[in-house]
PDB file of C-alpha atoms in Angstrom:
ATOM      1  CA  UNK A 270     -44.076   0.545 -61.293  1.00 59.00           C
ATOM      2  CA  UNK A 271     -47.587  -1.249 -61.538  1.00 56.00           C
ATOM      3  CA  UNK A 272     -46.465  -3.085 -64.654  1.00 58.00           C
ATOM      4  CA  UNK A 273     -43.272  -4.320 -62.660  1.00 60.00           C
ATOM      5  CA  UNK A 274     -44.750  -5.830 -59.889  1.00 50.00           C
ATOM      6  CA  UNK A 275     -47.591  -7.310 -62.132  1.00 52.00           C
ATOM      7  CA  UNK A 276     -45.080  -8.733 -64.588  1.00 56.00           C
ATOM      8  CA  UNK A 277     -42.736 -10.183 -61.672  1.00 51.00           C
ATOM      9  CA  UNK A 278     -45.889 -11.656 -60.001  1.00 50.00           C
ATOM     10  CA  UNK A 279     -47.173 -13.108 -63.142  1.00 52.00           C
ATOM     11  CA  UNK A 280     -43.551 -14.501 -64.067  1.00 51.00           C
ATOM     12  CA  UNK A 281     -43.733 -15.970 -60.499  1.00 51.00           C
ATOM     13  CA  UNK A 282     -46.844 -17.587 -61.092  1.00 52.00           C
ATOM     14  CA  UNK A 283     -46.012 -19.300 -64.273  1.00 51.00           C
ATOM     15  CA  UNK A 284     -42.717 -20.387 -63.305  1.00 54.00           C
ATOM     16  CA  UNK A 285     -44.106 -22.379 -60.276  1.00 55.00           C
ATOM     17  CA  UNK A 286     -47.194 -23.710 -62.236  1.00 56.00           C
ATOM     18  CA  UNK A 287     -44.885 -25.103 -64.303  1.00 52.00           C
ATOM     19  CA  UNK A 288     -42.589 -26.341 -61.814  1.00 51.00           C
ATOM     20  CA  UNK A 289     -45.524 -27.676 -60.169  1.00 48.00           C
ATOM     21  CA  UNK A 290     -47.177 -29.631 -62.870  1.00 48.00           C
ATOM     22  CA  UNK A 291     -44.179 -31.304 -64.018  1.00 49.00           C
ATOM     23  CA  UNK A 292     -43.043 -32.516 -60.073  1.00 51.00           C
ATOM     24  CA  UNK A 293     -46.916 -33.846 -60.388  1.00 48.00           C
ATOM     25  CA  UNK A 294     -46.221 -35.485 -63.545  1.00 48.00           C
ATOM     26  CA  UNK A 295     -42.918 -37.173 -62.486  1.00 46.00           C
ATOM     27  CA  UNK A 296     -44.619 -38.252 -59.181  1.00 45.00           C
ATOM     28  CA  UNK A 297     -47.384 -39.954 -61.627  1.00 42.00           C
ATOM     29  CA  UNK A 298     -44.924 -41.642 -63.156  1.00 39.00           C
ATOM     30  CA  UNK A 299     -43.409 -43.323 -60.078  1.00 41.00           C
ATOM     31  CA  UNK A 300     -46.345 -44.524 -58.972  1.00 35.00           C
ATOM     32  CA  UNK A 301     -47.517 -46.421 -62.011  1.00 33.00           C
ATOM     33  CA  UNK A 302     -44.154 -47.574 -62.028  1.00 37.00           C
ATOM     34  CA  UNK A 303     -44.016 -49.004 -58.195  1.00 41.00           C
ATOM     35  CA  UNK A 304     -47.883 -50.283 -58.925  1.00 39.00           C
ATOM     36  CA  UNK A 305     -46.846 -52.145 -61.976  1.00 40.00           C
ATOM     37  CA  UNK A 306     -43.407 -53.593 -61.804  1.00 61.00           C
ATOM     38  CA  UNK A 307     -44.609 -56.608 -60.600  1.00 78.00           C
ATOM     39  CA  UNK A 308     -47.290 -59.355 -61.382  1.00 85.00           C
ATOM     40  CA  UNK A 309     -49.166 -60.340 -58.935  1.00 91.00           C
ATOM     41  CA  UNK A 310     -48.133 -63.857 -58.690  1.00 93.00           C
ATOM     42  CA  UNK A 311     -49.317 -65.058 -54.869  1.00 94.00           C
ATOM     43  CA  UNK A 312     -53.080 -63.507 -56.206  1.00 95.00           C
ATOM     44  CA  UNK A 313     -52.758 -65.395 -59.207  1.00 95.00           C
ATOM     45  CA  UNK A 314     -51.808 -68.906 -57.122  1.00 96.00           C
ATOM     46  CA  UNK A 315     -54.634 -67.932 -54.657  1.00 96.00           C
ATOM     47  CA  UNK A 316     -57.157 -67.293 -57.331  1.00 96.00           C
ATOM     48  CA  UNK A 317     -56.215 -70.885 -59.051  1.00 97.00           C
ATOM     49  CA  UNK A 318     -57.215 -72.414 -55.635  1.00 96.00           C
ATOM     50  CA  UNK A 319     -60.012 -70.949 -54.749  1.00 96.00           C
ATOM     51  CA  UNK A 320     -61.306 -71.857 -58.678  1.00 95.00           C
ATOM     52  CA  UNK A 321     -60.523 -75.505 -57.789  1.00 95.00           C
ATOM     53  CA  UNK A 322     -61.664 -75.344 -54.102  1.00 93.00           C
ATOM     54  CA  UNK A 323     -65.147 -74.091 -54.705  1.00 94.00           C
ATOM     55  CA  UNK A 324     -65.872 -75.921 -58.212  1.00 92.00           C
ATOM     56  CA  UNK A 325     -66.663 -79.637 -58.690  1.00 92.00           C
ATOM     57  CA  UNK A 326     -63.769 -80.798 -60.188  1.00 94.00           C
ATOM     58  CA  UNK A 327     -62.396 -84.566 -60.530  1.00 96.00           C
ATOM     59  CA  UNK A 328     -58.368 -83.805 -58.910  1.00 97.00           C
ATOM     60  CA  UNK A 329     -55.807 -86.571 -59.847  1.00 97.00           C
ATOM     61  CA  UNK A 330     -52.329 -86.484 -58.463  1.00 97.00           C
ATOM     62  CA  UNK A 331     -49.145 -88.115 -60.569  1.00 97.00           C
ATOM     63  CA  UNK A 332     -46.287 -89.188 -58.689  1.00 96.00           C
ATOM     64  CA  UNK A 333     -43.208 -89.733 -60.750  1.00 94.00           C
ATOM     65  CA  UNK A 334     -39.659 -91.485 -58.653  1.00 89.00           C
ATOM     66  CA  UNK A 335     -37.083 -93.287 -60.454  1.00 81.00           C
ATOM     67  CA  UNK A 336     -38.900 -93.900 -63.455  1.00 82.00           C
ATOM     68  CA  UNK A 337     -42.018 -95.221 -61.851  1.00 90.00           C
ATOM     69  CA  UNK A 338     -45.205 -93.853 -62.055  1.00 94.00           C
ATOM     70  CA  UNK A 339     -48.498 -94.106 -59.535  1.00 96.00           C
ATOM     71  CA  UNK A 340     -51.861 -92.195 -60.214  1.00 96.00           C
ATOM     72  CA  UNK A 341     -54.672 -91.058 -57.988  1.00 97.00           C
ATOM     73  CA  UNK A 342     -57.105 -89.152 -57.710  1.00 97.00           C
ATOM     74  CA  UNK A 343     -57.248 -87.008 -54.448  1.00 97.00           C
ATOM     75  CA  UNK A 344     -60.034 -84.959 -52.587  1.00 96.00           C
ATOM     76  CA  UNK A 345     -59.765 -80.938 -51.712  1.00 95.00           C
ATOM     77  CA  UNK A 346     -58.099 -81.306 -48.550  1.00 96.00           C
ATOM     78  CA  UNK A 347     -55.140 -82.909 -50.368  1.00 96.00           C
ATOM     79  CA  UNK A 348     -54.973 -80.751 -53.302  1.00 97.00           C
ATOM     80  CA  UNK A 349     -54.895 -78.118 -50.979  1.00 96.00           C
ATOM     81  CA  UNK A 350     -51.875 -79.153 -49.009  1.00 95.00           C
ATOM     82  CA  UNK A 351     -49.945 -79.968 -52.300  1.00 95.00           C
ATOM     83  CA  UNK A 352     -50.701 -76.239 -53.593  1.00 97.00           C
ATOM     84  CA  UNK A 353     -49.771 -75.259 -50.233  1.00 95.00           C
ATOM     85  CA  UNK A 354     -45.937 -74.919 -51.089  1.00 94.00           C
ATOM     86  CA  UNK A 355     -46.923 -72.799 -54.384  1.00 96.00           C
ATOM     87  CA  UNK A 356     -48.909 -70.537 -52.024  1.00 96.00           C
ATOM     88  CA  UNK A 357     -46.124 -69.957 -49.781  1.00 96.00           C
ATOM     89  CA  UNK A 358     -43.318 -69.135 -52.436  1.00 96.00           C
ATOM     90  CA  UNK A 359     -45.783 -66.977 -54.802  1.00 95.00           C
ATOM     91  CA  UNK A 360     -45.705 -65.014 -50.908  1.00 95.00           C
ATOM     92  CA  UNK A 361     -42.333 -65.525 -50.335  1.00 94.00           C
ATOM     93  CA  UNK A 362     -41.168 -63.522 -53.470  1.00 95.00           C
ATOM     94  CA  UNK A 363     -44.286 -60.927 -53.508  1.00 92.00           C
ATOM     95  CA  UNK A 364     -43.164 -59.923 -50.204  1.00 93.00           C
ATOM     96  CA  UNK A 365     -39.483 -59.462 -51.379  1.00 92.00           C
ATOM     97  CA  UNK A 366     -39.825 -58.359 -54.599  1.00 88.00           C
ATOM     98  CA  UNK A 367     -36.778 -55.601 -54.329  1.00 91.00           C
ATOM     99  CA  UNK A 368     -34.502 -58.370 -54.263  1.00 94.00           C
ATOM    100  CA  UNK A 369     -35.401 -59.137 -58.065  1.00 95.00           C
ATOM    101  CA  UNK A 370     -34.233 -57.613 -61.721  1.00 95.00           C
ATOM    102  CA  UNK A 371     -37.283 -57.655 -64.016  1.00 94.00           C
ATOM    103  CA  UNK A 372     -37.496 -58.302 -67.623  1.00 94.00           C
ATOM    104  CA  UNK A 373     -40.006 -58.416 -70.194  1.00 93.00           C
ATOM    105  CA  UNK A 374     -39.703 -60.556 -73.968  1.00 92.00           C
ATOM    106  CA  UNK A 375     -42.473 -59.986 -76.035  1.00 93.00           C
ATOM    107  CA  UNK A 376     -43.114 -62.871 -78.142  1.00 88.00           C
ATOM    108  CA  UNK A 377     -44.927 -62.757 -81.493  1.00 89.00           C
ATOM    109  CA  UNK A 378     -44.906 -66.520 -82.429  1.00 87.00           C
ATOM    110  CA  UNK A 379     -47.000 -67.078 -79.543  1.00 84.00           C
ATOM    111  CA  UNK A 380     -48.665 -63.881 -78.507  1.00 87.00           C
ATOM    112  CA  UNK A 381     -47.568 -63.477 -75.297  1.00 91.00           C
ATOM    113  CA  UNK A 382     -45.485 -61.821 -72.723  1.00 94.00           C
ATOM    114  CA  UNK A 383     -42.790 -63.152 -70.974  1.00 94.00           C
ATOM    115  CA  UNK A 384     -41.984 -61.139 -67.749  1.00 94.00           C
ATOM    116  CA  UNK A 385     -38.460 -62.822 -66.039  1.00 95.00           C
ATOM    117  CA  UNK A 386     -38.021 -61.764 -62.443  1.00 96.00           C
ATOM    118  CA  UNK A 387     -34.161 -62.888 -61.508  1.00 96.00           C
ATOM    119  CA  UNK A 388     -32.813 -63.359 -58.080  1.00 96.00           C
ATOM    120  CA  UNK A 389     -30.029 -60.581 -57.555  1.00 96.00           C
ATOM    121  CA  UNK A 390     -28.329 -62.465 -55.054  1.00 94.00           C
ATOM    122  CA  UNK A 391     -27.073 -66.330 -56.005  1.00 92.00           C
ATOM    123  CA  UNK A 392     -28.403 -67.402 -52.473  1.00 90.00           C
ATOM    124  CA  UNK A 393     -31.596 -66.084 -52.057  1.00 93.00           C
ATOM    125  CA  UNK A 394     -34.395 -69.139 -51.857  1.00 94.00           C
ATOM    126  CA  UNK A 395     -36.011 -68.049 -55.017  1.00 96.00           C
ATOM    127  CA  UNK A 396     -33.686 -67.757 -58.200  1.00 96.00           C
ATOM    128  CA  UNK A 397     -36.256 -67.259 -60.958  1.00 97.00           C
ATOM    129  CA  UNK A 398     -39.542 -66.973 -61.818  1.00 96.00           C
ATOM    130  CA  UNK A 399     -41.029 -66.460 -65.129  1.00 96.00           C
ATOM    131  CA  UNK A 400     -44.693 -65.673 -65.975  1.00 95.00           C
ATOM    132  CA  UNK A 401     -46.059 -66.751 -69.580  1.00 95.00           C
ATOM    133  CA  UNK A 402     -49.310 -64.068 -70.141  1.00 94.00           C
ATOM    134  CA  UNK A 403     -51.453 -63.528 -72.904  1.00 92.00           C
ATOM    135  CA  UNK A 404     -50.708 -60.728 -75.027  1.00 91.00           C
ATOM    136  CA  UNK A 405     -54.704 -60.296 -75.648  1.00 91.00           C
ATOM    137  CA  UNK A 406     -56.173 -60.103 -71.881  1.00 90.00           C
ATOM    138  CA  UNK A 407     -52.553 -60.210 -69.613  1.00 88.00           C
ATOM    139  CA  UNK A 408     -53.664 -63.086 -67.770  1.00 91.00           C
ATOM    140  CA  UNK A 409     -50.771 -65.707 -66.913  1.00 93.00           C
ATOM    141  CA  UNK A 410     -50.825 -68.817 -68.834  1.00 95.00           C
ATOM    142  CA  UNK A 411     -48.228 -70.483 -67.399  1.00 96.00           C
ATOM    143  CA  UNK A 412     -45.626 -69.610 -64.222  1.00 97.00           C
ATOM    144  CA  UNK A 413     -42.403 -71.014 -63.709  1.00 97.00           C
ATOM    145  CA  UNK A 414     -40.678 -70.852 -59.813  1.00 97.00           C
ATOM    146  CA  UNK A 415     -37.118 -71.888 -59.241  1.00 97.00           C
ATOM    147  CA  UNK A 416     -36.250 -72.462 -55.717  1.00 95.00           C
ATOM    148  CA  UNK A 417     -32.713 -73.373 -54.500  1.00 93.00           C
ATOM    149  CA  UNK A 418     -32.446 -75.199 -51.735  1.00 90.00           C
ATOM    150  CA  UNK A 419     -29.420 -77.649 -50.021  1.00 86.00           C
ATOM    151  CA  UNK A 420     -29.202 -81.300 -50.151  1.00 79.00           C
ATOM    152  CA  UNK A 421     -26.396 -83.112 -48.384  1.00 76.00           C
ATOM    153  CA  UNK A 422     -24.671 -79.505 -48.293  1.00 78.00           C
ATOM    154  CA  UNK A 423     -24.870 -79.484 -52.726  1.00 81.00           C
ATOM    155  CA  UNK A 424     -26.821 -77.135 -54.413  1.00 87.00           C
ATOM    156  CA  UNK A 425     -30.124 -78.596 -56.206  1.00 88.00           C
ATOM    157  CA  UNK A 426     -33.452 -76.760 -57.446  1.00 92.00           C
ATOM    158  CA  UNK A 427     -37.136 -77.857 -57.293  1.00 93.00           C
ATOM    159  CA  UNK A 428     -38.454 -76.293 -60.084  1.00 96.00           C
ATOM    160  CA  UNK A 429     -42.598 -75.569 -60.067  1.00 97.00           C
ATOM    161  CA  UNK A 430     -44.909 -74.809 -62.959  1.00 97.00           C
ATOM    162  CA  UNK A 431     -48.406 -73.894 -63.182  1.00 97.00           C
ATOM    163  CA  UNK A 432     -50.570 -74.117 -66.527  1.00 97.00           C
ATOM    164  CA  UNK A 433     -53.565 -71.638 -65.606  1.00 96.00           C
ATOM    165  CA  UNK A 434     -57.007 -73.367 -65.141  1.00 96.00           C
ATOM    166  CA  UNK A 435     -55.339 -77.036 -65.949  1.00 96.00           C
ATOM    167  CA  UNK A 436     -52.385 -77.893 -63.478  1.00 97.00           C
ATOM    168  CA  UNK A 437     -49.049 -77.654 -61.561  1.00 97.00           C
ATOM    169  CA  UNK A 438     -46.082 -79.789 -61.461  1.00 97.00           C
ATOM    170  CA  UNK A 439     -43.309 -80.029 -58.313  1.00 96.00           C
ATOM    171  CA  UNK A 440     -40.318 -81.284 -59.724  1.00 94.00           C
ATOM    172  CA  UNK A 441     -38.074 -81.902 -56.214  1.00 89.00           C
ATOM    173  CA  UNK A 442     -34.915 -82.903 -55.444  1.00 83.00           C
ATOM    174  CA  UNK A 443     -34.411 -86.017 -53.004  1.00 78.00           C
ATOM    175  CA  UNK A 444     -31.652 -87.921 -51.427  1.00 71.00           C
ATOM    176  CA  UNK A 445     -31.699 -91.396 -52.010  1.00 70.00           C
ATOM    177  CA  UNK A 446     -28.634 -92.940 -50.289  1.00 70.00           C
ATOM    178  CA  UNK A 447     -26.547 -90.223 -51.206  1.00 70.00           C
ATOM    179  CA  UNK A 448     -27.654 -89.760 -54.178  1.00 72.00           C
ATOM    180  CA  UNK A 449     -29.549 -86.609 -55.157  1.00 70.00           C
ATOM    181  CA  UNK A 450     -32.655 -87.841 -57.509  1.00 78.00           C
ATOM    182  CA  UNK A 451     -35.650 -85.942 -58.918  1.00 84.00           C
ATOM    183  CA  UNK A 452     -39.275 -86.752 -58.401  1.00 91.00           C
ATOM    184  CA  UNK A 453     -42.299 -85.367 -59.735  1.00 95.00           C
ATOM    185  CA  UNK A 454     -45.973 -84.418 -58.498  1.00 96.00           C
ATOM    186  CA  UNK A 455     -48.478 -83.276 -61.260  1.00 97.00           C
ATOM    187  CA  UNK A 456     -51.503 -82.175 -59.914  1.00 97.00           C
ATOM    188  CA  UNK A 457     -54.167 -81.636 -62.405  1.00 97.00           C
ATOM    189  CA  UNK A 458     -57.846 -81.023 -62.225  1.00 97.00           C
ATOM    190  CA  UNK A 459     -60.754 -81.245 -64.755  1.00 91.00           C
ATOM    191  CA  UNK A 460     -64.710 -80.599 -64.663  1.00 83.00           C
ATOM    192  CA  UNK A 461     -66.364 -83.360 -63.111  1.00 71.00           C
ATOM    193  CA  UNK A 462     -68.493 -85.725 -65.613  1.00 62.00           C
ATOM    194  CA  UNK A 463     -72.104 -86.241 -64.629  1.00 50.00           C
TER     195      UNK A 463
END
């Protein structure tokens, strides 16, 4: 009778060790999974700024409209505002990250990553973004946002990219009596010469 209840009982207890360790397992695995999905793209933009805010770098801006071109160079305050509208669509899609299908291309020829994050609905603000990262350290290289948005009721895209450490380009759609035209800010930034 002793060997019965000791067998059941032990029986019991490896069944639900079992059970146990595999729910943990599984659990594990969904948690590295929701951790990971995603790049961090807003810390990424926030990092780049904060490089460029607190360094002592020379910051030019390029402005680019219908095929003519003007140069400065700006000071913090300005650079600042320009990154401003990276800032707030690197928050924009962080914070509604459900609403995009992920996909990853590794890519010998350049050792690299691509990750692809795809709008799932054709009228959310943000339609792509890609991230470019270094198959040796994971560290984006480059980031690509496509943003839709409406001019004169049409459907246009301002397109932004971001080379890590270098610059970013706003390429924006305008209206220009009637006509929709692009025009393009490159913001760059390089170690000041002393």
């Amino acid at each position: 009778m002793y060997k019965i209840v000791f067998s059941v009982c032990f029986l019991f207890l490896l069944v639900f060790s079992c059970k146990s360790k595999r729910e943990k397992q599984k659990s594990e695995k969904n948690t590295v999974a929701d951790t990971a999905k995603f790049y961090p793209i807003d810390q990424f933009v926030k990092e780049q700024i904060q490089q460029v805010d607190l360094g002592d770098y020379t910051i030019r801006k390029t402005f680019t409209k219908d095929a003519k071109q003007s140069n400065e160079t700006i000071d913090k305050d300005a650079f600042l505002s320009e990154a401003g509208i990276v800032v707030s669509l690197a928050k924009e899609f962080t914070q509604h990250k459900e609403l995009y299908k992920e996909s990853v291309f590794h890519d010998l020829s350049t050792a690299s990553y691509t990750i692809n994050y795809t709008a799932l609905d054709a009228t959310s603000p943000i339609q792509r973004v890609d991230v470019l990262l270094s198959e040796e350290t994971n560290i984006i290289k480059r980031l690509f946002i496509r943003e839709l948005v409406y001019m004169n009721g049409e459907k246009a895209f301002r397109q932004i990219s971001w080379i890590a450490n270098r610059s970013f380009q706003l390429s924006s759609p305008i209206n220009n009596n009637d006509k929709l035209m692009d025009e393009q800010v490159v913001i760059s930034w390089d170690k000041a010469n002393k």
